[in-house]
Amino acid sequence: MGLFGWSVIVGFSRRRFVFMDFMCGILIGIGSRNNQILR
């Protein structure tokens, strides 16, 4: 149970960090696109 629980926690946190990186990438892409439009 302990090892399996840790693997689930690590996998969930890693997936969450990947999702946060994905969202940050989208926000940065939208921001750069808006800057190009404004210029």
mmCIF entry with sequence, helices, sheets and N, C-alpha, C, O atoms, coordinates in Angstrom:
data_MODEL
# 
_entry.id   MODEL 
# 
_entity.id                         1 
_entity.type                       polymer 
_entity.pdbx_number_of_molecules   1 
# 
_entity_poly.entity_id                      1 
_entity_poly.type                           'polypeptide(L)' 
_entity_poly.nstd_linkage                   no 
_entity_poly.nstd_monomer                   no 
_entity_poly.pdbx_seq_one_letter_code       MGLFGWSVIVGFSRRRFVFMDFMCGILIGIGSRNNQILR 
_entity_poly.pdbx_seq_one_letter_code_can   MGLFGWSVIVGFSRRRFVFMDFMCGILIGIGSRNNQILR 
_entity_poly.pdbx_strand_id                 A 
# 
loop_
_entity_poly_seq.entity_id 
_entity_poly_seq.num 
_entity_poly_seq.mon_id 
_entity_poly_seq.hetero 
1 1  MET n 
1 2  GLY n 
1 3  LEU n 
1 4  PHE n 
1 5  GLY n 
1 6  TRP n 
1 7  SER n 
1 8  VAL n 
1 9  ILE n 
1 10 VAL n 
1 11 GLY n 
1 12 PHE n 
1 13 SER n 
1 14 ARG n 
1 15 ARG n 
1 16 ARG n 
1 17 PHE n 
1 18 VAL n 
1 19 PHE n 
1 20 MET n 
1 21 ASP n 
1 22 PHE n 
1 23 MET n 
1 24 CYS n 
1 25 GLY n 
1 26 ILE n 
1 27 LEU n 
1 28 ILE n 
1 29 GLY n 
1 30 ILE n 
1 31 GLY n 
1 32 SER n 
1 33 ARG n 
1 34 ASN n 
1 35 ASN n 
1 36 GLN n 
1 37 ILE n 
1 38 LEU n 
1 39 ARG n 
# 
_struct_asym.id          A 
_struct_asym.entity_id   1 
# 
_struct_conf.conf_type_id            HELX_P 
_struct_conf.id                      HELX_P1 
_struct_conf.pdbx_PDB_helix_id       AA1 
_struct_conf.beg_label_comp_id       GLY 
_struct_conf.beg_label_asym_id       A 
_struct_conf.beg_label_seq_id        2 
_struct_conf.pdbx_beg_PDB_ins_code   ? 
_struct_conf.end_label_comp_id       LEU 
_struct_conf.end_label_asym_id       A 
_struct_conf.end_label_seq_id        38 
_struct_conf.pdbx_end_PDB_ins_code   ? 
_struct_conf.beg_auth_comp_id        GLY 
_struct_conf.beg_auth_asym_id        A 
_struct_conf.beg_auth_seq_id         2 
_struct_conf.end_auth_comp_id        LEU 
_struct_conf.end_auth_asym_id        A 
_struct_conf.end_auth_seq_id         38 
_struct_conf.pdbx_PDB_helix_class    1 
_struct_conf.details                 ? 
_struct_conf.pdbx_PDB_helix_length   37 
# 
_struct_conf_type.id          HELX_P 
_struct_conf_type.criteria    ? 
_struct_conf_type.reference   ? 
# 
loop_
_atom_site.group_PDB 
_atom_site.id 
_atom_site.type_symbol 
_atom_site.label_atom_id 
_atom_site.label_alt_id 
_atom_site.label_comp_id 
_atom_site.label_asym_id 
_atom_site.label_entity_id 
_atom_site.label_seq_id 
_atom_site.pdbx_PDB_ins_code 
_atom_site.Cartn_x 
_atom_site.Cartn_y 
_atom_site.Cartn_z 
_atom_site.occupancy 
_atom_site.B_iso_or_equiv 
_atom_site.pdbx_formal_charge 
_atom_site.auth_seq_id 
_atom_site.auth_comp_id 
_atom_site.auth_asym_id 
_atom_site.auth_atom_id 
_atom_site.pdbx_PDB_model_num 
ATOM 1   N N  . MET A 1 1  ? 0.851  -1.208 0.000   1.00 0.00 ? 1  MET A N  1 
ATOM 2   C CA . MET A 1 1  ? 0.000  0.000  0.000   1.00 0.00 ? 1  MET A CA 1 
ATOM 3   C C  . MET A 1 1  ? 0.877  1.245  0.000   1.00 0.00 ? 1  MET A C  1 
ATOM 4   O O  . MET A 1 1  ? 0.599  2.197  -0.730  1.00 0.00 ? 1  MET A O  1 
ATOM 5   N N  . GLY A 1 2  ? 1.930  1.250  0.807   1.00 0.00 ? 2  GLY A N  1 
ATOM 6   C CA . GLY A 1 2  ? 2.743  2.474  0.910   1.00 0.00 ? 2  GLY A CA 1 
ATOM 7   C C  . GLY A 1 2  ? 3.385  2.840  -0.417  1.00 0.00 ? 2  GLY A C  1 
ATOM 8   O O  . GLY A 1 2  ? 3.289  3.979  -0.875  1.00 0.00 ? 2  GLY A O  1 
ATOM 9   N N  . LEU A 1 3  ? 4.046  1.853  -1.036  1.00 0.00 ? 3  LEU A N  1 
ATOM 10  C CA . LEU A 1 3  ? 4.742  2.149  -2.287  1.00 0.00 ? 3  LEU A CA 1 
ATOM 11  C C  . LEU A 1 3  ? 3.732  2.530  -3.370  1.00 0.00 ? 3  LEU A C  1 
ATOM 12  O O  . LEU A 1 3  ? 3.952  3.478  -4.124  1.00 0.00 ? 3  LEU A O  1 
ATOM 13  N N  . PHE A 1 4  ? 2.618  1.785  -3.444  1.00 0.00 ? 4  PHE A N  1 
ATOM 14  C CA . PHE A 1 4  ? 1.598  2.083  -4.451  1.00 0.00 ? 4  PHE A CA 1 
ATOM 15  C C  . PHE A 1 4  ? 1.006  3.481  -4.229  1.00 0.00 ? 4  PHE A C  1 
ATOM 16  O O  . PHE A 1 4  ? 0.790  4.232  -5.180  1.00 0.00 ? 4  PHE A O  1 
ATOM 17  N N  . GLY A 1 5  ? 0.746  3.816  -2.961  1.00 0.00 ? 5  GLY A N  1 
ATOM 18  C CA . GLY A 1 5  ? 0.195  5.145  -2.651  1.00 0.00 ? 5  GLY A CA 1 
ATOM 19  C C  . GLY A 1 5  ? 1.160  6.245  -3.069  1.00 0.00 ? 5  GLY A C  1 
ATOM 20  O O  . GLY A 1 5  ? 0.746  7.258  -3.634  1.00 0.00 ? 5  GLY A O  1 
ATOM 21  N N  . TRP A 1 6  ? 2.451  6.048  -2.791  1.00 0.00 ? 6  TRP A N  1 
ATOM 22  C CA . TRP A 1 6  ? 3.444  7.073  -3.170  1.00 0.00 ? 6  TRP A CA 1 
ATOM 23  C C  . TRP A 1 6  ? 3.518  7.211  -4.681  1.00 0.00 ? 6  TRP A C  1 
ATOM 24  O O  . TRP A 1 6  ? 3.623  8.320  -5.203  1.00 0.00 ? 6  TRP A O  1 
ATOM 25  N N  . SER A 1 7  ? 3.461  6.070  -5.393  1.00 0.00 ? 7  SER A N  1 
ATOM 26  C CA . SER A 1 7  ? 3.525  6.141  -6.859  1.00 0.00 ? 7  SER A CA 1 
ATOM 27  C C  . SER A 1 7  ? 2.309  6.905  -7.397  1.00 0.00 ? 7  SER A C  1 
ATOM 28  O O  . SER A 1 7  ? 2.430  7.679  -8.347  1.00 0.00 ? 7  SER A O  1 
ATOM 29  N N  . VAL A 1 8  ? 1.140  6.686  -6.788  1.00 0.00 ? 8  VAL A N  1 
ATOM 30  C CA . VAL A 1 8  ? -0.064 7.409  -7.228  1.00 0.00 ? 8  VAL A CA 1 
ATOM 31  C C  . VAL A 1 8  ? 0.084  8.903  -6.944  1.00 0.00 ? 8  VAL A C  1 
ATOM 32  O O  . VAL A 1 8  ? -0.256 9.737  -7.783  1.00 0.00 ? 8  VAL A O  1 
ATOM 33  N N  . ILE A 1 9  ? 0.602  9.237  -5.741  1.00 0.00 ? 9  ILE A N  1 
ATOM 34  C CA . ILE A 1 9  ? 0.763  10.650 -5.379  1.00 0.00 ? 9  ILE A CA 1 
ATOM 35  C C  . ILE A 1 9  ? 1.772  11.321 -6.305  1.00 0.00 ? 9  ILE A C  1 
ATOM 36  O O  . ILE A 1 9  ? 1.536  12.424 -6.797  1.00 0.00 ? 9  ILE A O  1 
ATOM 37  N N  . VAL A 1 10 ? 2.907  10.643 -6.541  1.00 0.00 ? 10 VAL A N  1 
ATOM 38  C CA . VAL A 1 10 ? 3.941  11.219 -7.412  1.00 0.00 ? 10 VAL A CA 1 
ATOM 39  C C  . VAL A 1 10 ? 3.405  11.379 -8.828  1.00 0.00 ? 10 VAL A C  1 
ATOM 40  O O  . VAL A 1 10 ? 3.628  12.408 -9.465  1.00 0.00 ? 10 VAL A O  1 
ATOM 41  N N  . GLY A 1 11 ? 2.698  10.364 -9.325  1.00 0.00 ? 11 GLY A N  1 
ATOM 42  C CA . GLY A 1 11 ? 2.138  10.450 -10.678 1.00 0.00 ? 11 GLY A CA 1 
ATOM 43  C C  . GLY A 1 11 ? 1.121  11.584 -10.780 1.00 0.00 ? 11 GLY A C  1 
ATOM 44  O O  . GLY A 1 11 ? 1.098  12.308 -11.775 1.00 0.00 ? 11 GLY A O  1 
ATOM 45  N N  . PHE A 1 12 ? 0.279  11.742 -9.755  1.00 0.00 ? 12 PHE A N  1 
ATOM 46  C CA . PHE A 1 12 ? -0.735 12.800 -9.791  1.00 0.00 ? 12 PHE A CA 1 
ATOM 47  C C  . PHE A 1 12 ? -0.072 14.177 -9.764  1.00 0.00 ? 12 PHE A C  1 
ATOM 48  O O  . PHE A 1 12 ? -0.451 15.064 -10.528 1.00 0.00 ? 12 PHE A O  1 
ATOM 49  N N  . SER A 1 13 ? 0.930  14.358 -8.876  1.00 0.00 ? 13 SER A N  1 
ATOM 50  C CA . SER A 1 13 ? 1.598  15.656 -8.783  1.00 0.00 ? 13 SER A CA 1 
ATOM 51  C C  . SER A 1 13 ? 2.357  15.939 -10.069 1.00 0.00 ? 13 SER A C  1 
ATOM 52  O O  . SER A 1 13 ? 2.372  17.075 -10.545 1.00 0.00 ? 13 SER A O  1 
ATOM 53  N N  . ARG A 1 14 ? 2.990  14.911 -10.639 1.00 0.00 ? 14 ARG A N  1 
ATOM 54  C CA . ARG A 1 14 ? 3.737  15.120 -11.882 1.00 0.00 ? 14 ARG A CA 1 
ATOM 55  C C  . ARG A 1 14 ? 2.781  15.507 -13.004 1.00 0.00 ? 14 ARG A C  1 
ATOM 56  O O  . ARG A 1 14 ? 3.074  16.395 -13.805 1.00 0.00 ? 14 ARG A O  1 
ATOM 57  N N  . ARG A 1 15 ? 1.623  14.824 -13.055 1.00 0.00 ? 15 ARG A N  1 
ATOM 58  C CA . ARG A 1 15 ? 0.631  15.156 -14.081 1.00 0.00 ? 15 ARG A CA 1 
ATOM 59  C C  . ARG A 1 15 ? 0.137  16.594 -13.887 1.00 0.00 ? 15 ARG A C  1 
ATOM 60  O O  . ARG A 1 15 ? -0.094 17.313 -14.859 1.00 0.00 ? 15 ARG A O  1 
ATOM 61  N N  . ARG A 1 16 ? -0.023 17.007 -12.614 1.00 0.00 ? 16 ARG A N  1 
ATOM 62  C CA . ARG A 1 16 ? -0.496 18.358 -12.334 1.00 0.00 ? 16 ARG A CA 1 
ATOM 63  C C  . ARG A 1 16 ? 0.536  19.379 -12.789 1.00 0.00 ? 16 ARG A C  1 
ATOM 64  O O  . ARG A 1 16 ? 0.178  20.414 -13.352 1.00 0.00 ? 16 ARG A O  1 
ATOM 65  N N  . PHE A 1 17 ? 1.825  19.095 -12.549 1.00 0.00 ? 17 PHE A N  1 
ATOM 66  C CA . PHE A 1 17 ? 2.859  20.035 -12.982 1.00 0.00 ? 17 PHE A CA 1 
ATOM 67  C C  . PHE A 1 17 ? 2.889  20.124 -14.501 1.00 0.00 ? 17 PHE A C  1 
ATOM 68  O O  . PHE A 1 17 ? 3.058  21.210 -15.056 1.00 0.00 ? 17 PHE A O  1 
ATOM 69  N N  . VAL A 1 18 ? 2.728  18.995 -15.175 1.00 0.00 ? 18 VAL A N  1 
ATOM 70  C CA . VAL A 1 18 ? 2.703  19.015 -16.643 1.00 0.00 ? 18 VAL A CA 1 
ATOM 71  C C  . VAL A 1 18 ? 1.521  19.854 -17.120 1.00 0.00 ? 18 VAL A C  1 
ATOM 72  O O  . VAL A 1 18 ? 1.651  20.644 -18.055 1.00 0.00 ? 18 VAL A O  1 
ATOM 73  N N  . PHE A 1 19 ? 0.360  19.678 -16.468 1.00 0.00 ? 19 PHE A N  1 
ATOM 74  C CA . PHE A 1 19 ? -0.826 20.449 -16.847 1.00 0.00 ? 19 PHE A CA 1 
ATOM 75  C C  . PHE A 1 19 ? -0.596 21.943 -16.621 1.00 0.00 ? 19 PHE A C  1 
ATOM 76  O O  . PHE A 1 19 ? -1.007 22.768 -17.437 1.00 0.00 ? 19 PHE A O  1 
ATOM 77  N N  . MET A 1 20 ? 0.072  22.293 -15.497 1.00 0.00 ? 20 MET A N  1 
ATOM 78  C CA . MET A 1 20 ? 0.355  23.705 -15.218 1.00 0.00 ? 20 MET A CA 1 
ATOM 79  C C  . MET A 1 20 ? 1.313  24.260 -16.265 1.00 0.00 ? 20 MET A C  1 
ATOM 80  O O  . MET A 1 20 ? 1.123  25.382 -16.734 1.00 0.00 ? 20 MET A O  1 
ATOM 81  N N  . ASP A 1 21 ? 2.350  23.490 -16.645 1.00 0.00 ? 21 ASP A N  1 
ATOM 82  C CA . ASP A 1 21 ? 3.273  23.934 -17.689 1.00 0.00 ? 21 ASP A CA 1 
ATOM 83  C C  . ASP A 1 21 ? 2.514  24.131 -18.997 1.00 0.00 ? 21 ASP A C  1 
ATOM 84  O O  . ASP A 1 21 ? 2.760  25.095 -19.722 1.00 0.00 ? 21 ASP A O  1 
ATOM 85  N N  . PHE A 1 22 ? 1.582  23.209 -19.300 1.00 0.00 ? 22 PHE A N  1 
ATOM 86  C CA . PHE A 1 22 ? 0.792  23.305 -20.528 1.00 0.00 ? 22 PHE A CA 1 
ATOM 87  C C  . PHE A 1 22 ? -0.043 24.587 -20.525 1.00 0.00 ? 22 PHE A C  1 
ATOM 88  O O  . PHE A 1 22 ? -0.097 25.299 -21.528 1.00 0.00 ? 22 PHE A O  1 
ATOM 89  N N  . MET A 1 23 ? -0.695 24.880 -19.390 1.00 0.00 ? 23 MET A N  1 
ATOM 90  C CA . MET A 1 23 ? -1.512 26.087 -19.301 1.00 0.00 ? 23 MET A CA 1 
ATOM 91  C C  . MET A 1 23 ? -0.642 27.336 -19.400 1.00 0.00 ? 23 MET A C  1 
ATOM 92  O O  . MET A 1 23 ? -1.017 28.300 -20.067 1.00 0.00 ? 23 MET A O  1 
ATOM 93  N N  . CYS A 1 24 ? 0.527  27.326 -18.736 1.00 0.00 ? 24 CYS A N  1 
ATOM 94  C CA . CYS A 1 24 ? 1.426  28.487 -18.801 1.00 0.00 ? 24 CYS A CA 1 
ATOM 95  C C  . CYS A 1 24 ? 1.884  28.691 -20.231 1.00 0.00 ? 24 CYS A C  1 
ATOM 96  O O  . CYS A 1 24 ? 1.973  29.830 -20.690 1.00 0.00 ? 24 CYS A O  1 
ATOM 97  N N  . GLY A 1 25 ? 2.179  27.614 -20.948 1.00 0.00 ? 25 GLY A N  1 
ATOM 98  C CA . GLY A 1 25 ? 2.604  27.727 -22.343 1.00 0.00 ? 25 GLY A CA 1 
ATOM 99  C C  . GLY A 1 25 ? 1.504  28.355 -23.198 1.00 0.00 ? 25 GLY A C  1 
ATOM 100 O O  . GLY A 1 25 ? 1.777  29.198 -24.051 1.00 0.00 ? 25 GLY A O  1 
ATOM 101 N N  . ILE A 1 26 ? 0.262  27.938 -22.962 1.00 0.00 ? 26 ILE A N  1 
ATOM 102 C CA . ILE A 1 26 ? -0.865 28.508 -23.720 1.00 0.00 ? 26 ILE A CA 1 
ATOM 103 C C  . ILE A 1 26 ? -1.005 30.001 -23.398 1.00 0.00 ? 26 ILE A C  1 
ATOM 104 O O  . ILE A 1 26 ? -1.198 30.819 -24.297 1.00 0.00 ? 26 ILE A O  1 
ATOM 105 N N  . LEU A 1 27 ? -0.905 30.349 -22.104 1.00 0.00 ? 27 LEU A N  1 
ATOM 106 C CA . LEU A 1 27 ? -1.047 31.756 -21.721 1.00 0.00 ? 27 LEU A CA 1 
ATOM 107 C C  . LEU A 1 27 ? 0.075  32.590 -22.326 1.00 0.00 ? 27 LEU A C  1 
ATOM 108 O O  . LEU A 1 27 ? -0.167 33.703 -22.795 1.00 0.00 ? 27 LEU A O  1 
ATOM 109 N N  . ILE A 1 28 ? 1.310  32.062 -22.321 1.00 0.00 ? 28 ILE A N  1 
ATOM 110 C CA . ILE A 1 28 ? 2.437  32.805 -22.901 1.00 0.00 ? 28 ILE A CA 1 
ATOM 111 C C  . ILE A 1 28 ? 2.225  32.956 -24.408 1.00 0.00 ? 28 ILE A C  1 
ATOM 112 O O  . ILE A 1 28 ? 2.491  34.017 -24.972 1.00 0.00 ? 28 ILE A O  1 
ATOM 113 N N  . GLY A 1 29 ? 1.745  31.888 -25.061 1.00 0.00 ? 29 GLY A N  1 
ATOM 114 C CA . GLY A 1 29 ? 1.493  31.962 -26.501 1.00 0.00 ? 29 GLY A CA 1 
ATOM 115 C C  . GLY A 1 29 ? 0.424  33.006 -26.811 1.00 0.00 ? 29 GLY A C  1 
ATOM 116 O O  . GLY A 1 29 ? 0.574  33.776 -27.760 1.00 0.00 ? 29 GLY A O  1 
ATOM 117 N N  . ILE A 1 30 ? -0.651 33.044 -26.026 1.00 0.00 ? 30 ILE A N  1 
ATOM 118 C CA . ILE A 1 30 ? -1.715 34.036 -26.241 1.00 0.00 ? 30 ILE A CA 1 
ATOM 119 C C  . ILE A 1 30 ? -1.163 35.436 -25.988 1.00 0.00 ? 30 ILE A C  1 
ATOM 120 O O  . ILE A 1 30 ? -1.464 36.366 -26.736 1.00 0.00 ? 30 ILE A O  1 
ATOM 121 N N  . GLY A 1 31 ? -0.349 35.593 -24.927 1.00 0.00 ? 31 GLY A N  1 
ATOM 122 C CA . GLY A 1 31 ? 0.201  36.908 -24.611 1.00 0.00 ? 31 GLY A CA 1 
ATOM 123 C C  . GLY A 1 31 ? 1.109  37.397 -25.728 1.00 0.00 ? 31 GLY A C  1 
ATOM 124 O O  . GLY A 1 31 ? 1.028  38.561 -26.120 1.00 0.00 ? 31 GLY A O  1 
ATOM 125 N N  . SER A 1 32 ? 1.977  36.527 -26.251 1.00 0.00 ? 32 SER A N  1 
ATOM 126 C CA . SER A 1 32 ? 2.882  36.945 -27.321 1.00 0.00 ? 32 SER A CA 1 
ATOM 127 C C  . SER A 1 32 ? 2.070  37.278 -28.571 1.00 0.00 ? 32 SER A C  1 
ATOM 128 O O  . SER A 1 32 ? 2.402  38.222 -29.288 1.00 0.00 ? 32 SER A O  1 
ATOM 129 N N  . ARG A 1 33 ? 1.016  36.516 -28.839 1.00 0.00 ? 33 ARG A N  1 
ATOM 130 C CA . ARG A 1 33 ? 0.177  36.787 -30.011 1.00 0.00 ? 33 ARG A CA 1 
ATOM 131 C C  . ARG A 1 33 ? -0.517 38.146 -29.846 1.00 0.00 ? 33 ARG A C  1 
ATOM 132 O O  . ARG A 1 33 ? -0.605 38.918 -30.801 1.00 0.00 ? 33 ARG A O  1 
ATOM 133 N N  . ASN A 1 34 ? -1.010 38.438 -28.632 1.00 0.00 ? 34 ASN A N  1 
ATOM 134 C CA . ASN A 1 34 ? -1.654 39.729 -28.389 1.00 0.00 ? 34 ASN A CA 1 
ATOM 135 C C  . ASN A 1 34 ? -0.648 40.862 -28.553 1.00 0.00 ? 34 ASN A C  1 
ATOM 136 O O  . ASN A 1 34 ? -0.991 41.917 -29.087 1.00 0.00 ? 34 ASN A O  1 
ATOM 137 N N  . ASN A 1 35 ? 0.599  40.658 -28.098 1.00 0.00 ? 35 ASN A N  1 
ATOM 138 C CA . ASN A 1 35 ? 1.618  41.692 -28.241 1.00 0.00 ? 35 ASN A CA 1 
ATOM 139 C C  . ASN A 1 35 ? 1.898  41.951 -29.714 1.00 0.00 ? 35 ASN A C  1 
ATOM 140 O O  . ASN A 1 35 ? 2.073  43.104 -30.109 1.00 0.00 ? 35 ASN A O  1 
ATOM 141 N N  . GLN A 1 36 ? 1.944  40.914 -30.526 1.00 0.00 ? 36 GLN A N  1 
ATOM 142 C CA . GLN A 1 36 ? 2.181  41.093 -31.963 1.00 0.00 ? 36 GLN A CA 1 
ATOM 143 C C  . GLN A 1 36 ? 1.017  41.853 -32.591 1.00 0.00 ? 36 GLN A C  1 
ATOM 144 O O  . GLN A 1 36 ? 1.221  42.709 -33.451 1.00 0.00 ? 36 GLN A O  1 
ATOM 145 N N  . ILE A 1 37 ? -0.212 41.536 -32.155 1.00 0.00 ? 37 ILE A N  1 
ATOM 146 C CA . ILE A 1 37 ? -1.380 42.228 -32.718 1.00 0.00 ? 37 ILE A CA 1 
ATOM 147 C C  . ILE A 1 37 ? -1.343 43.703 -32.305 1.00 0.00 ? 37 ILE A C  1 
ATOM 148 O O  . ILE A 1 37 ? -1.624 44.584 -33.117 1.00 0.00 ? 37 ILE A O  1 
ATOM 149 N N  . LEU A 1 38 ? -0.995 43.970 -31.041 1.00 0.00 ? 38 LEU A N  1 
ATOM 150 C CA . LEU A 1 38 ? -0.965 45.357 -30.572 1.00 0.00 ? 38 LEU A CA 1 
ATOM 151 C C  . LEU A 1 38 ? 0.114  46.146 -31.316 1.00 0.00 ? 38 LEU A C  1 
ATOM 152 O O  . LEU A 1 38 ? -0.073 47.323 -31.624 1.00 0.00 ? 38 LEU A O  1 
ATOM 153 N N  . ARG A 1 39 ? 1.244  45.493 -31.603 1.00 0.00 ? 39 ARG A N  1 
ATOM 154 C CA . ARG A 1 39 ? 2.297  46.201 -32.322 1.00 0.00 ? 39 ARG A CA 1 
ATOM 155 C C  . ARG A 1 39 ? 1.907  46.376 -33.782 1.00 0.00 ? 39 ARG A C  1 
ATOM 156 O O  . ARG A 1 39 ? 2.667  46.953 -34.559 1.00 0.00 ? 39 ARG A O  1 
# 
